[in-house]
Amino acid sequence: MAMIVTCHNAEGWNPVSRIRAFDSTPCFEEGIILAALLGSLLVLGLVRVLTTRSHPQLNRSRNSQWLLWAKLASLGISTISSASNVPIAIYLREDVAIFQTYILEAVALAMAVVITYFNHTRTQTSSSILLLFWPLYLAGLSIWVRTIVLTNQGDIQLLLSLKCITASFGFISFVMECLGPGCDTGHEKLHENPTLTANLFSIWFFSWMTPLMQKGTAQFITEDDLPPLKSADESVNLGNELNKSLKNHTLWKALFVAYGGPYAVAAGLKIIQDVLAFLQPQLLRLLLMYISRYQVARFLPINDDQKPSILEGFSIAGIMFLASIVQTITLNQYFQRAYETGMRVRAGLVTAIYSKALVLSNDERTRSSGDIVNLMSVDATRLQDLCTYGLISISGPLQITLAFISLYNLLGWSAFVGVGIMIISIPLNTYIARILKGLQEQQMKNRDKRTRLMSELLANIKSIKLYSWEYTFIRKILQTRNSQELKMLKKIGIVTACNSALWSGIPLLVAFCSFATAAITSSRPLTSDVIFPAISLFMLLQFPLAMFSQVTSNIIEAIVSVQRLSSFLTAEELQPHARKLEPSVELQFDDAVLTIKDADFSWSSQAIEPTLEAINLLVKKGELVAILGRVGAGKTSLLSAIIGDMTRREGQVIVRGSVAYASQNPWIMSATVRENILFSHEYEETFYNMVVDACALSQDIALFARGDLTEVGEKGIHLISYSFLSGGQRARIALARAVYARADLTLLDDCLSAVDSHVARHVFDNVIGPNGLLSHKARILVTNGISFLKQFDNILFIRRGIILESGTYEALVADPDREVSKLVKGHGALSSSSGRSTPFTGDPPTPSDDVQDKYSDPSIISEKLHRRASFTKAKIAQDGRLQVHSVGLSKEHQERGQVKMHVYKQYILSASLAGFTFFLMATVAQQAMSVFATLTLRYWGEHNQMNGDNSGMFKYLLAYGLFSLSSSILGAISATLLWVYCTLRSAQHLHDSMLDSLLRAPLSFFELTPTGRILNLFSRDIYVVDQILARVISGLSRTLAICLSIVVVIGSSFPLFLIAVVPLSWFYTTVMRYYLATSRELKRLDAVSRSPIFEWFSESLSGLSTIRAFNQQSIFLATNHHRIDRNQICYLPSISVNRWLAIRLEFVGAMIILVTALLAMSALITTGVDAGLVGLVLSYALNTTSSLNWVVRSASEVEQNIVSVERILHQTEVEPEAPLEIPAMKPAEEWPTTGKIKFENYSTRYRPELDLVLKDISVAIGAGEKIGVCGRTGAGKSSLLLALFRIIEPTEGTIYIDSIDITKIGLHDLRSAISIVPQSPDLFEGTIRDNIDPLGVYSDVDIWVALEQVHLKEYIEGLSASLDSPVREGGSSLSSGQRQLLCFSRALLRKSKILVLDEATSAVDLDTDQAIQEIIHGPAFTDVTILTIAHRLNTIMDSNRVLVMDTGRISELDSPANLLANPHSAFYALSKEAGLAGST
């Protein structure tokens, strides 16, 4: 090959010409530079053509086709021109350096034509090969042309002319290639991610973000304006990647395997950027050496060979500029990939955590939902943050190594004094890191504890308000926050401040020791061309060392988080084979649907004794099975075993077909009523209407503002009209969901206990019973009632986890020794609940026509029932994902526009204005000391240059050392002020203000605001205030001070530069505003779209049993994926926008380097300039690029994170309810003494714009009187209760208790004086003692007496720790009945003169209920005024008087006997429907 390719130039192949100053040889240019570029085009082009030719041809618009032909024409002319040069080159062989290059050029350009055609017709973006080739080739040609002109080679004008034509048309084709292929699919362009069509330069310079930036300045950005995700970035794919990796690796390795590819590319880019960064000081040294040489040779003749070429200096300046541009591109591409990897890691982890939570075993459910939310909000975010800066752990050592190699070249062995200091500092850093790790681990435990308490508070807020326990919970939370979390935060702050000061001081110490040693030991003078490149290296060294402390801290936090995440992701899961499922079978009538044989079940796999033992059960299609038993016997456990929530220890469970489930505590999603009922099944209007009628929901839905499209919250709150769904409505919506599914097996857990008796009868007859909608399906109903027992095909009686009795109603009742027989005969006359309303001896009564008409026409339902067989199983909707959107009052608050100054002001005031001022002064003073230290070095360098040695060094070293030491001390002071003083104060003030505001908020706020949203404020936003804001404020202050010092140094050295400062500053601030307009909205969208992830998570955790029973885990996962994707759509532009700005401002920084260097060169040529001055100015100018970037990033991070303060401040502005205490109106300690209640012309509404819910109520209740309150759904019964506790305030009239106007006294005084037993019992994590007596004011004797009265003493005595036995979050370790009885014991303890019972015993068995009723009507409550809100009318038959409500008014008020004596009374009608009056 060497013989074929021959150099025809006398200078040969040498890269540098020996004849001409600052030039290369023609053979090197033609044979190496140009040939390499052309060869690369040929090879890469061939590969690209072979890969794209198999792609389908895309449709093109007419404009796109014209563009293609124009490109091909330009390239064609360029190729022809190049080919025409070949014979000329052969003819002029002796005058042409390498003629083969001309042949290669023609062939390569022909390949360019082919590349252009295939790329344009088969891809969506410009050819990267051509976009890179043409600029490089044109640059190479320009160097070649200069050489050819300088050498005056032969008669080559024609060859040069053709080369110019080739280059010109090549450049035209390059410009057109930049426009892209203009892909058009023939219809409206699909909404797609712009990076899919962006060309190489657009990717490098983030120009694909420009349209969004333009829109951001013109209007507020919304989600609709944001581009969609790429398929690979969708959470479902990210989650699958991580799950696949987790099967074979630990979490650390799995994350690297799943998402490490782009991160490895980012690492490569970072290494390139680091090398380029350290190239700049070398280029600076070359420039300073050139200036020194030029100064010496300045007055020599122009043609003197000793005089350096002017072009050399300008070329070095140009190379510095190009290196800066390439460095900028690689840095920003590294950042983009690092942030994208962080996003993928977070999305993958959140997906994995959610998936795991759906299958978590009961042993692991001891973790509170707050703990799991913390894993998502804090730990996943920490790993995301690690991805952002983690590569500095690789890059840092590389930068340090490069710095010391460069310093050795400058200073010799003296530089290794610095290495020694570094080596000494490493163990110190390791020690500090170990301390920080321990502190962070403890802090995470503290944060978990506080989040768990917050979760408890939010879950039980209604009880906390009604029982007036606010002070108790505030004390518990503040105890954790102030005594544990903030104390630990102070320790972390002190260690972080020391770490920060240490790492900012080490480079100064290294520089001082290195210069001092070099000055003392070396005979070579330390001149400017040594000192300032060394200073640039020390400045570069400062960044990895300063970041090392933060990255070390991030890595420590990440290690702690990975341990926590690993613990969760490897936690025990539900037993996969607890039951055998045969979901797709076609069942015939009388086929077995459920078979349980000799099965034992337990809640914990570690339990010694099973919860359910020797269970045998066969349920066939069309059968109706009842499960009876006392409180805690295991009724709900049996249903849980069927749906697979329990651990099967022995035996087998076979479920054939699908399952539907309605739990005892109805689970309502934050969605519309219709979506709650459909539960992601297809909407079939006819059957849907039948279900709504049969579940007695028609009347309720008619009252809603938007019918069944009314949105209800997770707590069952009707968000639009803002009224509370009653317990009965919630139960019936949950029942309707189970009915609509038309599953083969329907499990109903005491779903009738919360509804009125007449509604229970209607629901049983039309849904559950032999003629109901489900009559062709297998049904299992857990019940405490006996009314409908005759209509069951099979009845089970459970005691202590064993099926004691099983058989038909007739068989069980016939044997007087049977438990069921005793139950029926003992309580038949009582006729209590949920259809416990019929005496056992007769047939079920049929309600009169007027009663039936309340719900639906029976003949119509009957007709529909005949057609029910035609309704097949419900099908999952095609878009199975639950479309759950927040509307109206439930939508999260979102500020718009610039973060208001008052937010910053409030933050600074909460952090201490004086402390903040001193921090800023210390930061500025630190930088001033640093500048003085650098100036000292400049004068020292000039002194040495003049003297030719290092004499007189001690005064310079002393000044330099003192300035450096002062800088380090001031740095330590500023860090300590910020971390230990300001941060602690702001963290405490903002948290305490938000907590106080939260507990002072009215109950309606909690009913309307999803728990996840509030938890997000108290976890993520408080974490930002605690640990993020201080870091970003510190970074911004430091970088601003550095930028100020750069302006001062360059301005004082080159005063003309100050003229440029004004337009540069204007441009800089304008671009910043341009950017922030978009950035802040994107950050807010990111914050607002993050909350729904937590909301959905909290909601899913509370409905796990229902989700599993319906086998809808995949649908809930899909909804979770959708919410994560929605957040990522908002997050990705918010990071790309930073890159968009950074690359533009760093370009400005590169321009400053270029302008400064060119000014220096101009001054050198015209008037002469001192190398020391140029060195000083350029060493600071070189720092401009990174400083401008860091100012932008820091300012952006400050504004983005101050949004957390904005959100916290918004929470503190929630309108509070009335004061807890009014000292001037404080009632007597023993108030109320008698318990008299008087409503006087009382009216109220839930919100000012809504109708009255109570209208002109006037009633006087005597001391010790027992009042029963009843009425149909929506009559105002619950509103009456809420009014008494001032949950809602009067619009007119008032209420008196013992002649005191309750609207005039504090809420704490009022609510602590009244006792209530609510329908839904709220318990919190802690001990049984804590739950009965949270205030800790009663003795054990009193507590045991109360427990004995509610029949719980025996059960609690049997527990291992008795009163100190743990209660799980939400009381999940107790049955519903036990929870209700525990709440009843609270009321017995308080011994108030007024007691309100809201269906207080709906979930307990008949025997316990009877005993409780005897206590209520016994001597203990003789002088207590009792208001009983009743769904089961038998519970109020012994009342002194009955108050019947109707549409917010008192319809009737008289004794039960008098009302029943009047067949026209409303109470008589209700009693008749319940089977308590009249007969048919």
CSV table of N, CA and C in Angstrom, one decimal, residues 1066-1164:
chain,number,residue,atom,x,y,z
A,1066,TRP,N,-27.4,42.0,30.9
A,1066,TRP,CA,-28.8,42.1,30.4
A,1066,TRP,C,-29.2,40.8,29.7
A,1067,PHE,N,-28.3,40.3,28.8
A,1067,PHE,CA,-28.6,39.1,28.0
A,1067,PHE,C,-28.7,37.9,29.0
A,1068,TYR,N,-27.9,37.9,30.0
A,1068,TYR,CA,-27.9,36.8,30.9
A,1068,TYR,C,-29.2,36.8,31.7
A,1069,THR,N,-29.6,37.9,32.3
A,1069,THR,CA,-30.8,37.9,33.1
A,1069,THR,C,-32.0,37.7,32.2
A,1070,THR,N,-32.0,38.3,31.0
A,1070,THR,CA,-33.1,38.1,30.1
A,1070,THR,C,-33.3,36.6,29.7
A,1071,VAL,N,-32.2,35.9,29.4
A,1071,VAL,CA,-32.3,34.5,29.1
A,1071,VAL,C,-32.7,33.7,30.3
A,1072,MET,N,-32.3,34.1,31.5
A,1072,MET,CA,-32.7,33.5,32.7
A,1072,MET,C,-34.2,33.6,32.9
A,1073,ARG,N,-34.7,34.8,32.7
A,1073,ARG,CA,-36.2,35.0,32.8
A,1073,ARG,C,-36.9,34.1,31.8
A,1074,TYR,N,-36.4,34.1,30.6
A,1074,TYR,CA,-37.0,33.4,29.5
A,1074,TYR,C,-37.1,31.9,29.9
A,1075,TYR,N,-36.0,31.4,30.5
A,1075,TYR,CA,-35.9,30.0,30.9
A,1075,TYR,C,-36.8,29.8,32.1
A,1076,LEU,N,-36.7,30.6,33.1
A,1076,LEU,CA,-37.4,30.4,34.4
A,1076,LEU,C,-38.9,30.3,34.2
A,1077,ALA,N,-39.4,31.1,33.2
A,1077,ALA,CA,-40.9,31.1,32.9
A,1077,ALA,C,-41.4,29.7,32.6
A,1078,THR,N,-40.5,29.0,31.8
A,1078,THR,CA,-40.9,27.6,31.4
A,1078,THR,C,-40.5,26.7,32.6
A,1079,SER,N,-39.3,26.9,33.1
A,1079,SER,CA,-38.8,25.9,34.1
A,1079,SER,C,-39.7,25.8,35.3
A,1080,ARG,N,-40.1,27.0,35.8
A,1080,ARG,CA,-40.9,26.9,37.1
A,1080,ARG,C,-42.3,26.2,36.9
A,1081,GLU,N,-42.9,26.5,35.7
A,1081,GLU,CA,-44.2,25.8,35.4
A,1081,GLU,C,-43.9,24.3,35.3
A,1082,LEU,N,-42.8,23.9,34.7
A,1082,LEU,CA,-42.6,22.5,34.5
A,1082,LEU,C,-42.3,21.9,35.9
A,1083,LYS,N,-41.6,22.6,36.8
A,1083,LYS,CA,-41.4,22.0,38.1
A,1083,LYS,C,-42.7,21.9,38.9
A,1084,ARG,N,-43.5,22.9,38.7
A,1084,ARG,CA,-44.8,22.8,39.4
A,1084,ARG,C,-45.7,21.6,38.9
A,1085,LEU,N,-45.6,21.5,37.5
A,1085,LEU,CA,-46.4,20.4,36.9
A,1085,LEU,C,-45.8,19.1,37.5
A,1086,ASP,N,-44.5,19.0,37.6
A,1086,ASP,CA,-43.8,17.8,38.1
A,1086,ASP,C,-44.3,17.5,39.6
A,1087,ALA,N,-44.3,18.6,40.4
A,1087,ALA,CA,-44.7,18.4,41.8
A,1087,ALA,C,-46.2,18.0,41.9
A,1088,VAL,N,-47.1,18.7,41.1
A,1088,VAL,CA,-48.5,18.4,41.1
A,1088,VAL,C,-48.8,17.0,40.6
A,1089,SER,N,-48.0,16.6,39.5
A,1089,SER,CA,-48.3,15.2,39.0
A,1089,SER,C,-47.6,14.1,39.8
A,1090,ARG,N,-46.8,14.5,40.8
A,1090,ARG,CA,-46.2,13.5,41.7
A,1090,ARG,C,-47.2,13.1,42.7
A,1091,SER,N,-48.0,14.0,43.2
A,1091,SER,CA,-48.9,13.7,44.3
A,1091,SER,C,-49.9,12.6,44.0
A,1092,PRO,N,-50.5,12.6,42.7
A,1092,PRO,CA,-51.4,11.5,42.4
A,1092,PRO,C,-50.8,10.1,42.5
A,1093,ILE,N,-49.5,10.0,42.4
A,1093,ILE,CA,-48.8,8.7,42.6
A,1093,ILE,C,-49.0,8.2,44.0
A,1094,PHE,N,-48.7,9.2,44.9
A,1094,PHE,CA,-48.9,8.8,46.4
A,1094,PHE,C,-50.3,8.6,46.7
A,1095,GLU,N,-51.2,9.4,46.2
A,1095,GLU,CA,-52.6,9.3,46.5
A,1095,GLU,C,-53.1,7.9,46.0
A,1096,TRP,N,-52.7,7.5,44.8
A,1096,TRP,CA,-53.2,6.2,44.3
A,1096,TRP,C,-52.6,5.1,45.1
A,1097,PHE,N,-51.4,5.3,45.6
A,1097,PHE,CA,-50.7,4.3,46.4
A,1097,PHE,C,-51.4,4.1,47.7
A,1098,SER,N,-51.7,5.2,48.4
A,1098,SER,CA,-52.4,5.2,49.7
A,1098,SER,C,-53.8,4.5,49.5
A,1099,GLU,N,-54.4,4.9,48.5
A,1099,GLU,CA,-55.8,4.4,48.2
A,1099,GLU,C,-55.8,2.9,47.9
A,1100,SER,N,-54.8,2.5,47.1
A,1100,SER,CA,-54.7,1.1,46.8
A,1100,SER,C,-54.4,0.3,48.0
A,1101,LEU,N,-53.5,0.8,48.9
A,1101,LEU,CA,-53.2,0.0,50.2
A,1101,LEU,C,-54.4,-0.2,51.0
A,1102,SER,N,-55.3,0.8,51.0
A,1102,SER,CA,-56.5,0.6,51.9
A,1102,SER,C,-57.5,-0.3,51.2
A,1103,GLY,N,-57.4,-0.6,49.9
A,1103,GLY,CA,-58.4,-1.5,49.3
A,1103,GLY,C,-57.7,-2.7,48.7
A,1104,LEU,N,-56.6,-3.2,49.4
A,1104,LEU,CA,-55.9,-4.3,48.8
A,1104,LEU,C,-56.8,-5.6,48.7
A,1105,SER,N,-57.5,-5.8,49.8
A,1105,SER,CA,-58.4,-7.1,49.7
A,1105,SER,C,-59.3,-7.1,48.6
A,1106,THR,N,-60.0,-5.9,48.4
A,1106,THR,CA,-60.9,-5.8,47.3
A,1106,THR,C,-60.2,-6.0,45.9
A,1107,ILE,N,-59.1,-5.3,45.8
A,1107,ILE,CA,-58.4,-5.4,44.5
A,1107,ILE,C,-58.0,-6.9,44.2
A,1108,ARG,N,-57.5,-7.6,45.3
A,1108,ARG,CA,-57.1,-8.9,45.1
A,1108,ARG,C,-58.3,-9.9,44.8
A,1109,ALA,N,-59.3,-9.6,45.5
A,1109,ALA,CA,-60.5,-10.4,45.4
A,1109,ALA,C,-61.0,-10.4,43.9
A,1110,PHE,N,-61.1,-9.2,43.4
A,1110,PHE,CA,-61.6,-9.0,42.0
A,1110,PHE,C,-60.5,-9.4,41.0
A,1111,ASN,N,-59.3,-9.7,41.5
A,1111,ASN,CA,-58.2,-10.1,40.6
A,1111,ASN,C,-57.9,-8.9,39.6
A,1112,GLN,N,-57.9,-7.7,40.2
A,1112,GLN,CA,-57.6,-6.5,39.3
A,1112,GLN,C,-56.3,-5.9,39.6
A,1113,GLN,N,-55.3,-6.7,40.0
A,1113,GLN,CA,-54.0,-6.1,40.3
A,1113,GLN,C,-53.4,-5.5,39.0
A,1114,SER,N,-53.6,-6.2,37.9
A,1114,SER,CA,-53.0,-5.7,36.6
A,1114,SER,C,-53.6,-4.4,36.2
A,1115,ILE,N,-54.9,-4.2,36.5
A,1115,ILE,CA,-55.5,-2.9,36.1
A,1115,ILE,C,-55.0,-1.8,37.1
A,1116,PHE,N,-54.9,-2.1,38.3
A,1116,PHE,CA,-54.4,-1.1,39.2
A,1116,PHE,C,-52.9,-0.7,39.0
A,1117,LEU,N,-52.1,-1.8,38.5
A,1117,LEU,CA,-50.8,-1.5,38.1
A,1117,LEU,C,-50.7,-0.6,36.9
A,1118,ALA,N,-51.7,-0.9,35.9
A,1118,ALA,CA,-51.7,0.0,34.7
A,1118,ALA,C,-52.0,1.4,35.1
A,1119,THR,N,-52.9,1.6,36.0
A,1119,THR,CA,-53.2,3.0,36.4
A,1119,THR,C,-52.0,3.6,37.1
A,1120,ASN,N,-51.3,2.8,37.9
A,1120,ASN,CA,-50.1,3.4,38.5
A,1120,ASN,C,-49.1,3.7,37.5
A,1121,HIS,N,-48.9,2.9,36.5
A,1121,HIS,CA,-48.0,3.2,35.4
A,1121,HIS,C,-48.4,4.5,34.7
A,1122,HIS,N,-49.7,4.7,34.5
A,1122,HIS,CA,-50.2,5.9,33.8
A,1122,HIS,C,-49.8,7.1,34.6
A,1123,ARG,N,-50.0,7.0,35.9
A,1123,ARG,CA,-49.7,8.2,36.8
A,1123,ARG,C,-48.2,8.5,36.9
A,1124,ILE,N,-47.4,7.4,36.9
A,1124,ILE,CA,-45.9,7.6,36.9
A,1124,ILE,C,-45.5,8.2,35.5
A,1125,ASP,N,-46.1,7.7,34.4
A,1125,ASP,CA,-45.8,8.3,33.1
A,1125,ASP,C,-46.2,9.7,33.0
A,1126,ARG,N,-47.3,10.0,33.6
A,1126,ARG,CA,-47.8,11.4,33.6
A,1126,ARG,C,-46.8,12.3,34.3
A,1127,ASN,N,-46.2,11.8,35.4
A,1127,ASN,CA,-45.2,12.6,36.1
A,1127,ASN,C,-43.9,12.7,35.3
A,1128,GLN,N,-43.6,11.6,34.6
A,1128,GLN,CA,-42.3,11.6,33.9
A,1128,GLN,C,-42.4,12.6,32.7
A,1129,ILE,N,-43.6,12.6,32.1
A,1129,ILE,CA,-43.9,13.6,31.0
A,1129,ILE,C,-43.6,15.0,31.4
A,1130,CYS,N,-43.9,15.3,32.7
A,1130,CYS,CA,-43.7,16.6,33.3
A,1130,CYS,C,-42.2,16.8,33.7
A,1131,TYR,N,-41.6,15.7,34.1
A,1131,TYR,CA,-40.2,15.8,34.7
A,1131,TYR,C,-39.2,15.9,33.6
A,1132,LEU,N,-39.3,15.1,32.5
A,1132,LEU,CA,-38.3,15.1,31.5
A,1132,LEU,C,-38.0,16.5,30.9
A,1133,PRO,N,-39.1,17.3,30.5
A,1133,PRO,CA,-38.8,18.6,30.0
A,1133,PRO,C,-38.2,19.5,31.0
A,1134,SER,N,-38.5,19.3,32.3
A,1134,SER,CA,-38.0,20.1,33.4
A,1134,SER,C,-36.4,19.9,33.5
A,1135,ILE,N,-35.9,18.8,33.1
A,1135,ILE,CA,-34.4,18.6,33.2
A,1135,ILE,C,-33.8,19.1,31.8
A,1136,SER,N,-34.5,18.8,30.7
A,1136,SER,CA,-34.0,19.2,29.4
A,1136,SER,C,-33.9,20.7,29.3
A,1137,VAL,N,-34.8,21.4,30.0
A,1137,VAL,CA,-34.9,22.9,29.9
A,1137,VAL,C,-33.6,23.5,30.6
A,1138,ASN,N,-33.1,22.8,31.6
A,1138,ASN,CA,-31.9,23.2,32.3
A,1138,ASN,C,-30.7,23.0,31.3
A,1139,ARG,N,-30.7,22.0,30.6
A,1139,ARG,CA,-29.6,21.7,29.6
A,1139,ARG,C,-29.7,22.8,28.4
A,1140,TRP,N,-30.9,23.0,28.0
A,1140,TRP,CA,-31.1,24.0,26.9
A,1140,TRP,C,-30.5,25.4,27.3
A,1141,LEU,N,-30.7,25.8,28.6
A,1141,LEU,CA,-30.2,27.1,29.0
A,1141,LEU,C,-28.7,27.0,29.3
A,1142,ALA,N,-28.3,25.9,29.9
A,1142,ALA,CA,-26.8,25.8,30.3
A,1142,ALA,C,-26.0,25.8,29.1
A,1143,ILE,N,-26.4,25.1,28.0
A,1143,ILE,CA,-25.5,25.1,26.8
A,1143,ILE,C,-25.4,26.4,26.2
A,1144,ARG,N,-26.5,27.2,26.2
A,1144,ARG,CA,-26.4,28.6,25.7
A,1144,ARG,C,-25.6,29.5,26.5
A,1145,LEU,N,-25.7,29.4,27.8
A,1145,LEU,CA,-25.0,30.3,28.7
A,1145,LEU,C,-23.5,29.9,28.7
A,1146,GLU,N,-23.2,28.6,28.6
A,1146,GLU,CA,-21.8,28.2,28.6
A,1146,GLU,C,-21.2,28.6,27.3
A,1147,PHE,N,-22.0,28.7,26.2
A,1147,PHE,CA,-21.5,29.3,25.0
A,1147,PHE,C,-21.1,30.7,25.2
A,1148,VAL,N,-21.9,31.5,26.0
A,1148,VAL,CA,-21.5,32.8,26.3
A,1148,VAL,C,-20.2,32.8,27.1
A,1149,GLY,N,-20.0,31.9,28.0
A,1149,GLY,CA,-18.8,31.8,28.7
A,1149,GLY,C,-17.6,31.5,27.8
A,1150,ALA,N,-17.8,30.6,26.8
A,1150,ALA,CA,-16.8,30.3,25.8
A,1150,ALA,C,-16.4,31.6,25.0
A,1151,MET,N,-17.4,32.4,24.7
A,1151,MET,CA,-17.2,33.6,24.0
A,1151,MET,C,-16.4,34.6,24.8
A,1152,ILE,N,-16.6,34.6,26.1
A,1152,ILE,CA,-15.8,35.4,27.0
A,1152,ILE,C,-14.4,35.0,27.0
A,1153,ILE,N,-14.1,33.7,27.0
A,1153,ILE,CA,-12.7,33.2,26.9
A,1153,ILE,C,-12.1,33.7,25.6
A,1154,LEU,N,-12.9,33.5,24.5
A,1154,LEU,CA,-12.4,33.9,23.1
A,1154,LEU,C,-12.1,35.4,23.1
A,1155,VAL,N,-13.1,36.2,23.5
A,1155,VAL,CA,-12.9,37.7,23.4
A,1155,VAL,C,-11.7,38.1,24.3
A,1156,THR,N,-11.6,37.5,25.5
A,1156,THR,CA,-10.5,37.9,26.4
A,1156,THR,C,-9.2,37.5,25.8
A,1157,ALA,N,-9.1,36.3,25.2
A,1157,ALA,CA,-7.9,35.9,24.6
A,1157,ALA,C,-7.6,36.8,23.3
A,1158,LEU,N,-8.6,37.1,22.5
A,1158,LEU,CA,-8.4,37.9,21.4
A,1158,LEU,C,-7.9,39.4,21.8
A,1159,LEU,N,-8.6,39.9,22.8
A,1159,LEU,CA,-8.2,41.2,23.3
A,1159,LEU,C,-6.7,41.2,23.8
A,1160,ALA,N,-6.3,40.1,24.5
A,1160,ALA,CA,-5.0,40.0,24.9
A,1160,ALA,C,-4.0,39.9,23.8
A,1161,MET,N,-4.4,39.2,22.7
A,1161,MET,CA,-3.5,39.0,21.5
A,1161,MET,C,-3.4,40.4,20.8
A,1162,SER,N,-4.5,41.1,20.7
A,1162,SER,CA,-4.5,42.4,20.1
A,1162,SER,C,-3.6,43.4,20.8
A,1163,ALA,N,-3.8,43.4,22.2
A,1163,ALA,CA,-2.9,44.2,23.0
A,1163,ALA,C,-1.5,43.8,22.9
A,1164,LEU,N,-1.2,42.5,22.7
A,1164,LEU,CA,0.2,42.1,22.6
A,1164,LEU,C,0.8,42.6,21.3
